[in-house]
């Protein structure tokens, strides 16, 4: 691999984590005229080494820790790849700086999971239009100035959650409280929209909806306040599992877990993840939300090594996890290969 001693020192000073790795729709390889040829030239084949920058929205969410791990694992199988990680700690300005630092360090490809869409759109477009291939992962940016977007359909995930609530948990109707993700992030907007589509035409009512920014502790705080103002809650729908777990803790402390079904999203196949929370009875259901880390590295291989086209959008599959299939899903997701 290339000698990166000086680059590593610069990255440490900039607060970036360096990982040397030993080791899919419409087609897209172009875009703005100024960068199209440069992006095509980014692919130099298997005989070169490549530096990939990964700008992560935060590492406070277990989902994002798992995403980075999936990227590490996949990149470790590609001897030509070296990955540099940056953690924005849920700060838009920090993530802008992270992207600028990665570009200054001349990454060959940028992967970004944006904290919020609008504040990161310009930086992503600038990198892309200058000729750097860009993979947008999980959360979208505005416009289409990127090589490929990889993520699940958050509207569909929300819709499936709403349908499960309306058809299975509350077929006769009932009252739902919603704990939302970060308001400016596309998953929060789309999951909320999808959920409302899923319960449309039923007798299910959303009686309160509060943002907890994807964080367990904030989910607990919001649920604590909601419990004081809502005498009847039949279902808690959370935009991710950590906030649902936080809400469960608040209800447990208030002695109100009986009679409330908790529904989340992520279903991480780890001991502290949503699948185990369903299996153990704290959550009634969780919708699987793949990280896309493995798919991002596969797209990077196509863009940098094999010079192949990549899909402009790659939609990842989701799955409803309940007590009926939680054990099976957990075993399957943790089986080798």
Backbone as numpy.savetxt, mean C-alpha at the origin, in Angstrom:
# Nx Ny Nz CAx CAy CAz Cx Cy Cz
29.45 -5.78 -8.35 28.62 -4.58 -8.35 29.49 -3.33 -8.35
28.89 -2.20 -8.75 29.63 -0.96 -8.79 30.07 -0.55 -7.40
31.13 0.23 -7.30 31.61 0.70 -6.01 30.71 1.84 -5.56
30.00 1.66 -4.42 29.05 2.68 -3.97 29.44 3.28 -2.63
30.72 3.22 -2.27 31.14 3.70 -0.95 30.79 5.17 -0.77
31.14 5.99 -1.76 30.84 7.42 -1.62 29.34 7.67 -1.64
28.64 6.92 -2.50 27.20 7.09 -2.57 26.54 6.71 -1.26
27.03 5.64 -0.62 26.47 5.21 0.66 26.62 6.30 1.71
27.80 6.91 1.78 28.02 7.97 2.75 27.06 9.11 2.52
26.85 9.45 1.25 25.91 10.53 0.95 24.50 10.17 1.31
24.14 8.91 1.10 22.79 8.48 1.42 22.55 8.47 2.91
23.55 8.04 3.68 23.40 8.05 5.13 23.22 9.47 5.63
23.95 10.39 5.06 23.81 11.79 5.46 22.43 12.32 5.11
21.85 11.78 4.04 20.53 12.24 3.62 19.42 11.47 4.31
19.76 10.51 5.15 18.75 9.75 5.88 18.16 8.60 5.08
18.91 8.12 4.08 18.40 7.03 3.26 19.04 5.72 3.69
18.27 4.65 3.64 18.77 3.32 3.97 19.21 2.64 2.69
20.40 2.07 2.71 20.94 1.43 1.51 20.91 -0.07 1.69
20.41 -0.75 0.68 20.42 -2.22 0.69 21.02 -2.72 -0.61
22.21 -3.30 -0.59 22.71 -3.96 -1.78 22.05 -5.32 -1.91
21.47 -5.57 -3.03 20.76 -6.83 -3.23 21.63 -7.77 -4.04
21.91 -8.94 -3.49 22.63 -9.96 -4.24 21.58 -10.82 -4.94
22.00 -10.83 -5.58 21.12 -11.77 -6.02 20.84 -12.45 -7.13
0.49 -7.24 -14.24 1.42 -6.94 -14.75 0.69 -6.00 -14.73
-4.91 -3.71 -19.56 -3.58 -3.16 -19.31 -3.04 -2.66 -20.63
-2.62 -1.55 -20.51 -2.10 -1.00 -21.74 -0.60 -0.97 -21.68
0.06 -1.12 -22.82 1.51 -1.17 -22.81 2.10 0.22 -22.70
3.27 0.32 -22.05 3.90 1.62 -21.87 5.41 1.52 -21.84
6.05 2.31 -22.69 7.49 2.53 -22.56 7.81 3.98 -22.85
6.80 4.78 -23.09 7.04 6.17 -23.46 6.31 7.13 -22.58
6.23 8.40 -23.00 5.55 9.43 -22.25 5.95 10.76 -22.80
6.34 11.71 -21.92 6.77 13.02 -22.37 7.94 12.86 -23.34
7.92 13.68 -24.40 8.90 13.51 -25.48 10.33 13.61 -24.99
10.56 14.53 -24.02 11.93 14.75 -23.55 12.54 13.56 -22.86
11.70 12.69 -22.27 12.24 11.57 -21.51 12.04 10.22 -22.13
11.29 10.16 -23.23 10.94 8.85 -23.79 12.16 8.05 -24.22
13.05 8.68 -24.96 14.23 7.96 -25.42 15.14 7.60 -24.26
15.24 8.53 -23.28 16.09 8.26 -22.12 15.57 7.07 -21.33
14.25 6.95 -21.20 13.69 5.80 -20.49 13.96 4.51 -21.26
13.87 4.59 -22.58 14.19 3.41 -23.38 15.67 3.04 -23.21
16.51 4.06 -23.12 17.95 3.83 -22.97 18.31 3.33 -21.57
17.37 3.43 -20.61 17.65 2.97 -19.25 17.93 1.48 -19.22
17.38 0.75 -20.18 17.60 -0.69 -20.25 18.92 -0.97 -20.95
19.87 -1.51 -20.20 21.20 -1.80 -20.74 21.50 -3.30 -20.72
20.48 -4.10 -20.38 20.66 -5.54 -20.44 21.22 -6.15 -19.16
21.42 -7.46 -19.16 21.83 -8.18 -17.95 23.29 -7.99 -17.57
24.08 -7.36 -18.42 25.50 -7.20 -18.12 25.83 -5.99 -17.28
24.84 -5.19 -16.94 25.06 -3.97 -16.14 24.46 -4.13 -14.75
24.92 -3.27 -13.82 24.31 -3.18 -12.49 23.39 -1.98 -12.46
22.36 -2.05 -11.60 21.34 -1.00 -11.56 21.04 -0.61 -10.12
20.92 0.68 -9.91 20.56 1.22 -8.59 19.08 1.61 -8.63
18.29 1.03 -7.74 16.86 1.31 -7.65 16.59 2.10 -6.38
15.82 3.17 -6.48 15.41 3.94 -5.31 13.99 3.59 -4.93
13.75 3.34 -3.64 12.41 3.04 -3.14 12.02 4.10 -2.12
11.06 4.95 -2.47 10.56 5.99 -1.58 9.27 5.51 -0.93
9.34 5.21 0.37 8.21 4.67 1.12 7.51 5.77 1.90
6.17 5.74 1.90 5.38 6.76 2.58 5.65 6.80 4.07
5.74 5.64 4.69 6.04 5.56 6.13 6.33 4.11 6.48
6.90 3.91 7.64 7.12 2.56 8.15 6.40 2.34 9.47
5.41 3.20 9.76 4.60 3.02 10.96 3.51 1.97 10.73
3.15 1.74 9.48 2.15 0.73 9.15 2.83 -0.61 8.90
2.38 -1.68 9.52 2.95 -3.00 9.25 2.89 -3.37 7.77
1.86 -2.91 7.08 1.73 -3.18 5.65 2.93 -2.66 4.88
3.44 -1.49 5.25 4.55 -0.89 4.51 5.89 -1.54 4.88
5.98 -1.98 6.11 7.16 -2.77 6.49 7.20 -4.04 5.65
6.05 -4.69 5.50 5.98 -5.91 4.69 6.28 -5.60 3.22
5.81 -4.46 2.72 6.09 -4.09 1.33 7.60 -3.98 1.10
8.29 -3.30 2.00 9.75 -3.18 1.86 10.42 -4.55 1.92
9.93 -5.41 2.82 10.50 -6.76 2.92 10.29 -7.54 1.62
9.12 -7.38 1.02 8.84 -8.08 -0.24 9.75 -7.57 -1.35
10.02 -6.27 -1.35 10.93 -5.71 -2.35 12.35 -6.23 -2.12
12.79 -6.25 -0.86 14.12 -6.78 -0.53 14.27 -8.23 -1.01
13.28 -9.03 -0.67 13.35 -10.45 -1.00 13.41 -10.67 -2.51
12.57 -9.95 -3.24 12.56 -10.10 -4.69 13.84 -9.56 -5.32
14.33 -8.42 -4.82 15.55 -7.82 -5.38 16.78 -8.67 -5.10
16.77 -9.37 -3.97 17.91 -10.22 -3.62 18.13 -11.34 -4.62
17.11 -11.63 -5.41 17.21 -12.69 -6.42 17.73 -12.16 -7.75
17.98 -10.85 -7.82 18.45 -10.23 -9.06 19.85 -9.67 -8.81
20.90 -10.34 -9.22 22.27 -9.91 -8.89 22.60 -8.50 -9.36
21.92 -8.03 -10.40 22.22 -6.71 -10.95 21.61 -5.56 -10.14
20.74 -5.87 -9.18 19.98 -4.82 -8.50 20.57 -4.46 -7.14
20.63 -3.17 -6.87 20.93 -2.61 -5.55 19.77 -1.67 -5.23
19.18 -1.81 -4.06 18.01 -1.00 -3.70 18.33 -0.06 -2.55
17.96 1.20 -2.70 18.13 2.21 -1.66 16.74 2.60 -1.17
16.50 2.47 0.14 15.20 2.74 0.73 15.19 4.09 1.45
14.07 4.79 1.36 13.86 6.03 2.11 12.50 5.98 2.78
12.42 6.44 4.02 11.18 6.45 4.80 10.74 7.89 5.02
9.59 8.27 4.48 9.10 9.65 4.60 8.38 9.92 5.91
8.13 8.89 6.71 7.50 9.05 8.03 6.19 9.83 7.93
5.41 9.57 6.89 4.09 10.16 6.67 4.16 11.69 6.54
5.26 12.18 5.97 5.49 13.62 5.79 5.69 13.88 4.30
4.77 14.64 3.70 4.85 14.89 2.26 6.13 15.61 1.87
6.51 16.63 2.65 7.73 17.39 2.35 8.96 16.50 2.43
8.98 15.61 3.42 10.11 14.69 3.55 10.17 13.75 2.35
9.01 13.32 1.88 9.03 12.40 0.74 9.49 13.11 -0.53
9.11 14.37 -0.69 9.64 15.16 -1.82 11.16 15.21 -1.75
11.68 15.48 -0.55 13.14 15.52 -0.36 13.77 14.15 -0.63
13.09 13.10 -0.18 13.61 11.75 -0.42 13.76 11.46 -1.91
12.73 11.81 -2.67 12.78 11.58 -4.11 13.90 12.39 -4.75
14.03 13.64 -4.32 15.10 14.49 -4.86 16.47 13.91 -4.53
16.64 13.40 -3.31 17.92 12.80 -2.93 18.21 11.54 -3.74
17.20 10.73 -3.94 17.39 9.53 -4.74 17.78 9.88 -6.18
17.13 10.89 -6.72 17.47 11.31 -8.08 18.87 11.90 -8.14
19.25 12.65 -7.11 20.61 13.20 -7.06 21.64 12.09 -7.04
21.30 10.99 -6.40 22.21 9.84 -6.35 22.08 8.94 -7.58
21.40 9.46 -8.58 21.37 8.85 -9.91 20.84 7.41 -9.91
19.68 7.23 -9.29 19.06 5.91 -9.38 18.66 5.64 -10.82
18.70 4.39 -11.20 18.33 4.00 -12.56 16.82 3.82 -12.71
16.14 3.63 -11.58 14.69 3.45 -11.59 14.17 3.85 -10.22
13.00 4.49 -10.20 12.37 4.93 -8.95 11.10 4.14 -8.70
10.99 3.57 -7.50 9.74 3.01 -7.01 9.24 3.94 -5.92
7.96 4.30 -5.97 7.43 5.19 -4.94 6.04 4.73 -4.52
5.82 4.71 -3.21 4.49 4.53 -2.65 4.15 5.85 -1.96
3.39 6.73 -2.62 3.23 8.11 -2.14 2.44 8.21 -0.84
2.84 9.15 -0.01 2.07 9.43 1.20 0.69 9.96 0.83
0.65 10.97 -0.03 -0.58 11.51 -0.59 -0.34 11.78 -2.07
-1.41 11.82 -2.84 -1.27 11.92 -4.29 -0.76 13.28 -4.76
-1.49 14.33 -4.45 -1.19 15.65 -5.02 0.21 16.16 -4.71
0.68 16.09 -3.45 2.00 16.66 -3.15 3.16 15.95 -3.83
2.97 14.70 -4.25 4.08 13.94 -4.87 3.99 13.88 -6.38
2.89 14.34 -6.95 2.68 14.23 -8.39 3.77 14.93 -9.19
4.13 16.14 -8.79 5.12 16.92 -9.54 6.49 16.25 -9.52
6.92 15.74 -8.36 8.23 15.11 -8.26 8.29 13.83 -9.10
7.22 13.07 -9.06 7.17 11.85 -9.86 7.23 12.18 -11.34
6.45 13.18 -11.75 6.43 13.58 -13.16 7.78 14.10 -13.61
8.45 14.85 -12.74 9.76 15.39 -13.09 10.77 14.27 -13.32
10.78 13.30 -12.42 11.70 12.17 -12.58 11.40 11.41 -13.87
10.14 11.17 -14.11 9.72 10.41 -15.29 10.05 11.16 -16.58
9.76 12.46 -16.59 9.98 13.25 -17.80 11.46 13.51 -18.08
12.29 13.32 -17.05 13.73 13.44 -17.25 14.34 12.13 -17.76
13.52 11.09 -17.83 14.00 9.85 -18.41 14.18 8.69 -17.47
13.79 8.85 -16.20 13.91 7.75 -15.23 12.63 6.93 -15.21
12.69 5.63 -15.42 11.49 4.81 -15.27 10.97 4.92 -13.83
9.65 5.04 -13.69 9.03 5.21 -12.38 7.92 4.18 -12.20
8.00 3.44 -11.09 6.95 2.50 -10.71 6.21 3.08 -9.51
4.92 3.37 -9.68 4.09 3.87 -8.59 3.40 2.67 -7.96
3.56 2.54 -6.66 3.14 1.31 -5.96 2.09 1.62 -4.91
0.97 0.92 -4.95 -0.07 0.95 -3.93 -0.93 2.20 -3.98
-0.34 3.38 -3.79 -1.09 4.63 -3.81 -0.77 5.39 -5.09
-1.78 5.97 -5.69 -1.61 6.63 -6.98 -1.11 8.07 -6.81
-0.61 8.62 -7.92 -0.39 10.06 -8.06 -1.37 10.54 -9.12
-1.51 11.85 -9.25 -2.40 12.40 -10.27 -1.72 12.34 -11.64
-2.52 12.22 -12.68 -1.98 12.16 -14.02 -1.43 10.78 -14.35
-0.64 10.71 -15.42 -0.10 9.41 -15.85 1.38 9.50 -16.20
2.10 10.41 -15.58 3.53 10.56 -15.84 4.32 9.57 -14.99
4.22 8.30 -15.34 4.96 7.23 -14.68 4.98 6.05 -15.63
5.84 5.10 -15.37 5.94 3.93 -16.25 4.82 2.94 -16.02
4.53 2.65 -14.76 3.49 1.69 -14.44 2.98 1.93 -13.03
1.69 1.69 -12.83 1.11 1.68 -11.48 0.76 0.25 -11.13
1.17 -0.17 -9.94 0.89 -1.52 -9.45 0.13 -1.41 -8.13
-1.05 -2.00 -8.08 -1.82 -1.95 -6.85 -3.15 -2.66 -7.02
-3.80 -2.90 -5.92 -5.13 -3.51 -5.95 -6.17 -2.45 -6.28
-7.35 -2.90 -6.65 -8.47 -2.00 -6.96 -9.15 -1.64 -5.64
-8.85 -0.45 -5.14 -9.36 -0.07 -3.82 -10.86 0.19 -3.81
-11.40 0.63 -4.94 -12.86 0.77 -5.01 -13.51 -0.60 -4.88
-12.97 -1.58 -5.58 -13.52 -2.94 -5.52 -13.36 -3.53 -4.12
-12.23 -3.27 -3.47 -12.03 -3.75 -2.11 -13.08 -3.15 -1.18
-13.29 -1.84 -1.29 -14.31 -1.20 -0.47 -15.69 -1.74 -0.77
-15.96 -1.98 -2.06 -17.26 -2.51 -2.46 -17.48 -3.90 -1.86
-16.46 -4.76 -1.92 -16.58 -6.10 -1.35 -16.82 -6.04 0.16
-16.14 -5.11 0.82 -16.36 -4.95 2.26 -17.79 -4.52 2.53
-18.28 -3.57 1.75 -19.65 -3.10 1.92 -20.67 -4.20 1.66
-20.44 -4.98 0.62 -21.35 -6.07 0.31 -21.36 -7.13 1.41
-20.18 -7.41 1.97 -20.12 -8.39 3.06 -20.89 -7.89 4.28
-20.76 -6.60 4.56 -21.50 -6.03 5.69 -23.00 -6.09 5.42
-23.42 -5.65 4.23 -24.85 -5.56 3.92 -25.51 -6.92 3.76
-24.79 -7.87 3.18 -25.40 -9.15 2.85 -25.19 -10.22 3.91
-24.09 -10.15 4.64 -23.76 -11.21 5.60 -23.87 -10.76 7.05
-23.24 -9.63 7.37 -23.22 -9.21 8.77 -24.50 -8.49 9.19
-25.07 -7.68 8.30 -26.26 -6.90 8.64 -27.33 -7.01 7.56
-27.81 -8.21 7.27 -28.81 -8.36 6.20 -30.13 -7.65 6.51
-30.41 -7.39 7.78 -31.63 -6.68 8.16 -31.38 -5.19 8.38
-30.15 -4.77 8.11 -29.80 -3.37 8.32 -29.11 -3.16 9.65
-28.55 -1.99 9.84 -27.86 -1.68 11.08 -26.99 -0.45 10.93
-26.24 -0.15 12.00 -25.46 1.08 12.05 -23.96 0.77 11.97
-23.30 1.50 11.09 -21.87 1.29 10.83 -21.09 2.55 11.16
-19.94 2.36 11.77 -18.97 3.43 11.98 -17.78 3.15 11.07
-17.27 4.19 10.44 -16.14 4.05 9.52 -14.91 4.77 10.08
-13.78 4.08 10.10 -12.49 4.69 10.43 -11.68 4.75 9.13
-11.39 5.98 8.68 -10.78 6.18 7.37 -9.27 6.32 7.46
-8.61 6.09 6.33 -7.18 6.32 6.22 -6.87 7.79 6.02
-5.63 8.08 5.66 -5.18 9.46 5.45 -6.03 10.09 4.35
-6.69 11.24 4.63 -7.68 11.79 3.70 -7.16 12.07 2.30
-5.91 12.50 2.15 -5.39 12.83 0.83 -4.84 11.66 0.05
-4.91 10.46 0.60 -4.39 9.28 -0.09 -5.49 8.62 -0.91
-5.12 8.13 -2.08 -6.13 7.53 -2.96 -6.80 6.29 -2.37
-6.09 5.40 -1.64 -6.81 4.26 -1.07 -7.92 4.67 -0.11
-7.69 5.70 0.69 -8.72 6.15 1.63 -9.95 6.65 0.88
-9.72 7.44 -0.15 -10.84 7.96 -0.93 -11.60 6.84 -1.62
-10.85 5.94 -2.24 -11.48 4.89 -3.05 -12.13 3.81 -2.20
-11.54 3.46 -1.07 -12.15 2.45 -0.21 -13.47 2.97 0.37
-13.48 4.24 0.74 -14.72 4.83 1.24 -15.80 4.86 0.18
-15.43 5.25 -1.04 -16.39 5.28 -2.14 -16.92 3.88 -2.43
-16.02 2.91 -2.48 -16.43 1.55 -2.78 -17.35 0.97 -1.72
-17.05 1.25 -0.45 -17.89 0.75 0.63 -19.32 1.27 0.49
-19.43 2.54 0.16 -20.76 3.12 0.00 -21.51 2.51 -1.19
-20.78 2.15 -2.22 -21.40 1.43 -3.33 -21.88 0.06 -2.88
-21.09 -0.58 -2.03 -21.42 -1.93 -1.58 -22.66 -2.01 -0.70
-22.93 -0.96 0.06 -24.10 -0.97 0.94 -25.30 -0.26 0.32
-25.11 0.28 -0.88 -26.21 1.00 -1.53 -27.42 0.10 -1.73
-28.59 0.62 -1.39 -29.82 -0.15 -1.54 -30.17 -1.00 -0.34
-29.27 -1.07 0.64 -29.53 -1.84 1.86 -30.03 -0.90 2.95
-30.29 -1.48 4.11 -30.73 -0.68 5.26 -29.57 -0.37 6.20
-28.36 -0.52 5.69 -27.16 -0.21 6.48 -26.93 1.29 6.45
-26.67 1.88 7.62 -26.42 3.31 7.74 -25.02 3.57 8.30
-24.31 4.51 7.70 -23.04 4.97 8.27 -23.37 6.13 9.20
-23.19 5.91 10.50 -23.59 6.92 11.49 -22.44 7.83 11.91
-21.21 7.44 11.62 -20.05 8.29 11.92 -18.89 7.84 11.05
-18.04 8.79 10.69 -16.88 8.49 9.86 -15.76 9.44 10.25
-14.64 8.88 10.71 -13.52 9.70 11.17 -12.22 9.17 10.59
-11.27 10.08 10.35 -9.96 9.70 9.81 -9.00 9.38 10.94
-8.23 8.32 10.77 -7.19 7.95 11.74 -5.84 7.74 11.07
-5.73 8.15 9.82 -4.43 8.24 9.12 -3.68 6.92 9.03
-4.39 5.80 9.03 -3.83 4.46 8.89 -3.16 3.93 10.16
-3.23 4.67 11.27 -2.45 4.33 12.45 -3.31 3.69 13.55
-2.80 2.65 14.15 -3.52 1.91 15.20 -3.90 2.80 16.37
-2.95 3.58 16.88 -3.24 4.42 18.04 -4.31 5.46 17.75
-4.26 6.04 16.55 -5.29 7.01 16.18 -6.64 6.34 15.99
-6.62 5.11 15.50 -7.87 4.36 15.39 -8.49 4.14 16.76
-7.66 3.86 17.72 -8.14 3.66 19.09 -8.71 4.96 19.65
-8.02 6.06 19.42 -8.49 7.37 19.91 -9.83 7.74 19.28
-9.94 7.55 17.97 -11.18 7.92 17.29 -12.34 7.04 17.76
-12.08 5.75 17.91 -13.14 4.85 18.35 -13.57 5.16 19.77
-12.63 5.54 20.61 -12.97 5.91 21.98 -13.96 7.06 22.00
-13.71 8.07 21.16 -14.62 9.21 21.09 -15.96 8.82 20.48
-15.92 7.98 19.46 -17.16 7.56 18.80 -18.04 6.76 19.75
-17.44 5.89 20.54 -18.22 5.08 21.49 -18.98 5.94 22.48
-18.42 7.07 22.81 -19.08 7.98 23.75 -20.29 8.68 23.14
-20.28 8.80 21.80 -21.36 9.54 21.14 -22.36 8.64 20.43
-22.02 7.37 20.24 -22.89 6.45 19.51 -23.33 5.29 20.41
-24.57 5.30 20.87 -25.02 4.22 21.76 -25.18 2.88 21.04
-25.39 2.92 19.73 -25.52 1.67 18.97 -24.52 1.65 17.82
-23.67 0.65 17.81 -22.76 0.40 16.70 -22.81 -1.10 16.41
-23.17 -1.44 15.19 -23.26 -2.85 14.82 -22.00 -3.35 14.11
-21.39 -2.47 13.30 -20.18 -2.83 12.56 -19.21 -1.66 12.57
-17.96 -1.97 12.78 -16.88 -0.99 12.59 -16.16 -1.38 11.31
-16.20 -0.49 10.31 -15.45 -0.71 9.07 -14.24 0.20 9.07
-13.07 -0.41 9.00 -11.82 0.34 9.02 -11.09 0.16 7.69
-10.45 1.24 7.24 -9.73 1.19 5.96 -8.45 0.38 6.03
-8.01 0.00 7.23 -6.93 -1.00 7.33 -7.06 -1.75 8.65
-6.34 -2.85 8.77 -6.44 -3.69 9.96 -5.88 -3.05 11.23
-4.74 -2.34 11.17 -4.25 -1.73 12.40 -5.25 -0.77 13.04
-5.94 0.04 12.24 -6.95 0.94 12.82 -8.12 0.14 13.37
-8.47 -0.96 12.71 -9.54 -1.82 13.22 -9.14 -2.44 14.56
-7.88 -2.85 14.67 -7.39 -3.41 15.94 -7.39 -2.35 17.03
-7.01 -1.13 16.67 -7.07 -0.04 17.64 -8.49 0.22 18.10
-9.43 0.19 17.15 -10.84 0.39 17.50 -11.34 -0.73 18.39
-10.89 -1.95 18.13 -11.28 -3.09 18.97 -10.79 -2.88 20.41
-9.57 -2.40 20.56 -9.04 -2.16 21.90 -9.86 -1.12 22.65
-10.28 -0.07 21.93 -11.11 0.96 22.56 -12.45 0.37 22.99
-13.04 -0.46 22.14 -14.32 -1.08 22.48 -14.16 -2.06 23.64
-13.05 -2.77 23.64 -12.77 -3.71 24.73 -12.66 -2.97 26.06
-11.97 -1.85 26.04 -11.81 -1.05 27.26 -13.14 -0.52 27.75
-14.04 -0.22 26.80 -15.37 0.30 27.15 -16.36 -0.82 27.43
-15.94 -2.08 27.29 -16.83 -3.20 27.52 -17.89 -3.36 26.46
-17.55 -3.00 25.20 -18.57 -3.00 24.14 -18.17 -3.84 22.92
-17.29 -4.78 23.08 -16.92 -5.60 21.91 -18.06 -6.53 21.49
-18.87 -6.98 22.46 -19.99 -7.84 22.13 -21.02 -7.06 21.32
-21.41 -7.63 20.19 -22.42 -6.96 19.37 -21.84 -6.08 18.28
-20.52 -5.88 18.27 -19.88 -5.10 17.21 -18.98 -6.03 16.40
-19.19 -6.06 15.10 -18.30 -6.78 14.20 -17.28 -5.80 13.63
-16.02 -6.19 13.64 -14.93 -5.33 13.18 -14.42 -5.86 11.84
-14.41 -4.99 10.84 -13.99 -5.36 9.48 -12.84 -4.46 9.06
-11.76 -5.07 8.57 -10.59 -4.30 8.16 -10.13 -4.66 6.76
-8.99 -4.10 6.40 -8.36 -4.34 5.10 -6.86 -4.48 5.30
-6.25 -5.40 4.61 -4.82 -5.70 4.50 -4.62 -7.21 4.55
-5.13 -7.84 5.63 -5.00 -9.30 5.81 -3.56 -9.75 5.60
-2.64 -9.11 6.32 -1.24 -9.52 6.21 -1.05 -10.92 6.79
-0.29 -11.78 6.11 -0.08 -13.15 6.58 1.10 -13.25 7.54
1.05 -12.45 8.61 2.09 -12.45 9.63 1.42 -12.64 10.98
2.16 -13.05 12.03 1.53 -13.32 13.32 0.72 -12.16 13.88
1.15 -10.92 13.62 0.43 -9.76 14.14 -0.52 -9.16 13.11
-0.74 -9.85 11.99 -1.54 -9.30 10.90 -3.01 -9.62 10.98
-3.73 -9.15 9.96 -5.18 -9.25 9.95 -5.72 -10.65 9.84
-5.02 -11.54 9.15 -5.53 -12.91 9.03 -5.62 -13.57 10.39
-4.57 -13.41 11.20 -4.59 -13.98 12.55 -5.64 -13.29 13.42
-5.85 -11.99 13.21 -6.88 -11.28 13.98 -8.26 -11.83 13.66
-8.48 -12.21 12.41 -9.75 -12.85 12.04 -9.84 -14.24 12.65
-8.77 -15.00 12.52 -8.75 -16.36 13.04 -8.99 -16.39 14.55
-8.47 -15.38 15.24 -8.58 -15.32 16.70 -9.85 -14.61 17.16
-10.64 -14.09 16.22 -11.96 -13.57 16.57 -12.05 -12.08 16.85
-10.95 -11.36 16.76 -11.04 -9.91 16.98 -11.68 -9.20 15.79
-11.34 -9.64 14.60 -11.96 -9.11 13.38 -12.92 -10.14 12.81
-14.04 -9.64 12.30 -15.00 -10.53 11.63 -14.55 -10.85 10.22
-13.82 -9.90 9.61 -13.36 -10.10 8.23 -12.26 -9.11 7.92
-11.44 -9.47 6.93 -10.43 -8.56 6.40 -10.29 -8.83 4.91
-10.08 -7.79 4.14 -9.86 -7.93 2.70 -8.36 -7.91 2.43
-7.86 -8.93 1.74 -6.44 -9.01 1.43 -6.04 -7.87 0.50
-4.90 -7.25 0.81 -4.39 -6.13 0.01 -2.91 -6.39 -0.26
-2.58 -7.01 -1.39 -1.18 -7.37 -1.68 -0.28 -6.14 -1.72
0.97 -6.31 -1.30 1.90 -5.17 -1.27 2.39 -4.78 -2.66
2.47 -5.73 -3.57 2.99 -5.44 -4.90 4.51 -5.36 -4.97
5.19 -5.67 -3.87 6.65 -5.57 -3.86 7.31 -6.50 -4.87
6.87 -7.73 -4.91 7.44 -8.69 -5.86 7.16 -8.26 -7.30
5.94 -7.78 -7.54 5.57 -7.35 -8.88 6.36 -6.12 -9.31
6.69 -5.25 -8.36 7.48 -4.06 -8.69 8.87 -4.44 -9.18
9.49 -5.40 -8.51 10.83 -5.83 -8.93 10.76 -6.55 -10.27
9.70 -7.30 -10.50 9.53 -7.96 -11.80 9.40 -6.92 -12.91
8.65 -5.84 -12.65 8.53 -4.77 -13.63 9.88 -4.08 -13.85
10.64 -3.90 -12.78 11.97 -3.29 -12.90 12.88 -4.15 -13.76
12.80 -5.46 -13.61 13.61 -6.36 -14.45 13.27 -6.17 -15.92
11.98 -6.05 -16.22 11.58 -5.86 -17.61 12.07 -4.53 -18.16
11.98 -3.48 -17.35 12.36 -2.15 -17.81 13.87 -1.97 -17.94
14.64 -2.62 -17.06 16.08 -2.37 -17.01 16.93 -3.48 -17.61
16.47 -4.71 -17.54 17.31 -5.84 -17.94 16.87 -6.47 -19.26
15.57 -6.77 -19.37 15.12 -7.48 -20.58 14.53 -6.57 -21.63
14.43 -5.26 -21.32 13.96 -4.26 -22.31 12.57 -4.62 -22.85
11.68 -5.03 -21.95 10.32 -5.37 -22.35 9.36 -4.24 -22.00
8.22 -4.24 -22.69 7.14 -3.35 -22.32 6.55 -3.79 -20.98
5.99 -2.83 -20.24 5.29 -3.15 -18.99 3.88 -2.59 -19.07
2.93 -3.21 -18.37 1.57 -2.66 -18.36 1.55 -1.28 -17.71
0.77 -0.39 -18.24 0.62 0.93 -17.61 -0.04 0.77 -16.24
-0.95 -0.18 -16.12 -1.61 -0.48 -14.85 -1.59 -1.98 -14.62
-1.20 -2.39 -13.41 -1.25 -3.79 -13.03 -2.11 -3.92 -11.78
-3.26 -4.54 -11.92 -4.20 -4.65 -10.82 -4.00 -5.98 -10.10
-3.74 -5.90 -8.81 -3.50 -7.09 -8.00 -4.81 -7.63 -7.44
-4.87 -8.94 -7.28 -6.09 -9.58 -6.82 -6.27 -9.42 -5.31
-7.53 -9.41 -4.89 -7.83 -9.35 -3.46 -8.68 -10.57 -3.08
-8.94 -10.71 -1.79 -9.67 -11.87 -1.29 -10.30 -11.53 0.05
-11.53 -11.97 0.24 -12.21 -11.79 1.52 -11.78 -12.90 2.48
-11.28 -12.51 3.64 -10.84 -13.46 4.66 -11.82 -13.42 5.82
-12.42 -14.55 6.14 -13.30 -14.69 7.29 -12.82 -15.87 8.12
-13.52 -16.16 9.20 -13.11 -17.29 10.04 -13.20 -18.62 9.29
-14.00 -18.67 8.26 -14.14 -19.92 7.50 -12.88 -20.27 6.71
-12.13 -19.25 6.27 -10.97 -19.55 5.43 -9.66 -18.96 5.94
-9.68 -18.31 7.11 -8.49 -17.61 7.61 -7.30 -18.55 7.77
-7.51 -19.69 8.39 -6.40 -20.62 8.61 -5.82 -21.11 7.29
-6.69 -21.41 6.34 -6.25 -21.89 5.03 -5.45 -20.81 4.30
-5.95 -19.58 4.31 -5.26 -18.48 3.62 -3.91 -18.21 4.25
-3.86 -18.23 5.57 -2.59 -17.98 6.27 -1.54 -19.03 5.89
-1.96 -20.29 5.89 -1.03 -21.37 5.53 -0.58 -21.25 4.09
-1.50 -20.94 3.21 -1.16 -20.81 1.79 -0.17 -19.68 1.55
-0.41 -18.54 2.18 0.45 -17.37 1.96 1.84 -17.54 2.58
1.97 -18.47 3.51 3.27 -18.69 4.14 3.95 -19.97 3.68
3.36 -20.61 2.68 3.98 -21.83 2.17 5.13 -21.47 1.23
6.21 -22.24 1.22 7.34 -21.94 0.33 6.92 -21.93 -1.13
7.44 -20.94 -1.85 7.15 -20.86 -3.28 5.80 -20.28 -3.56
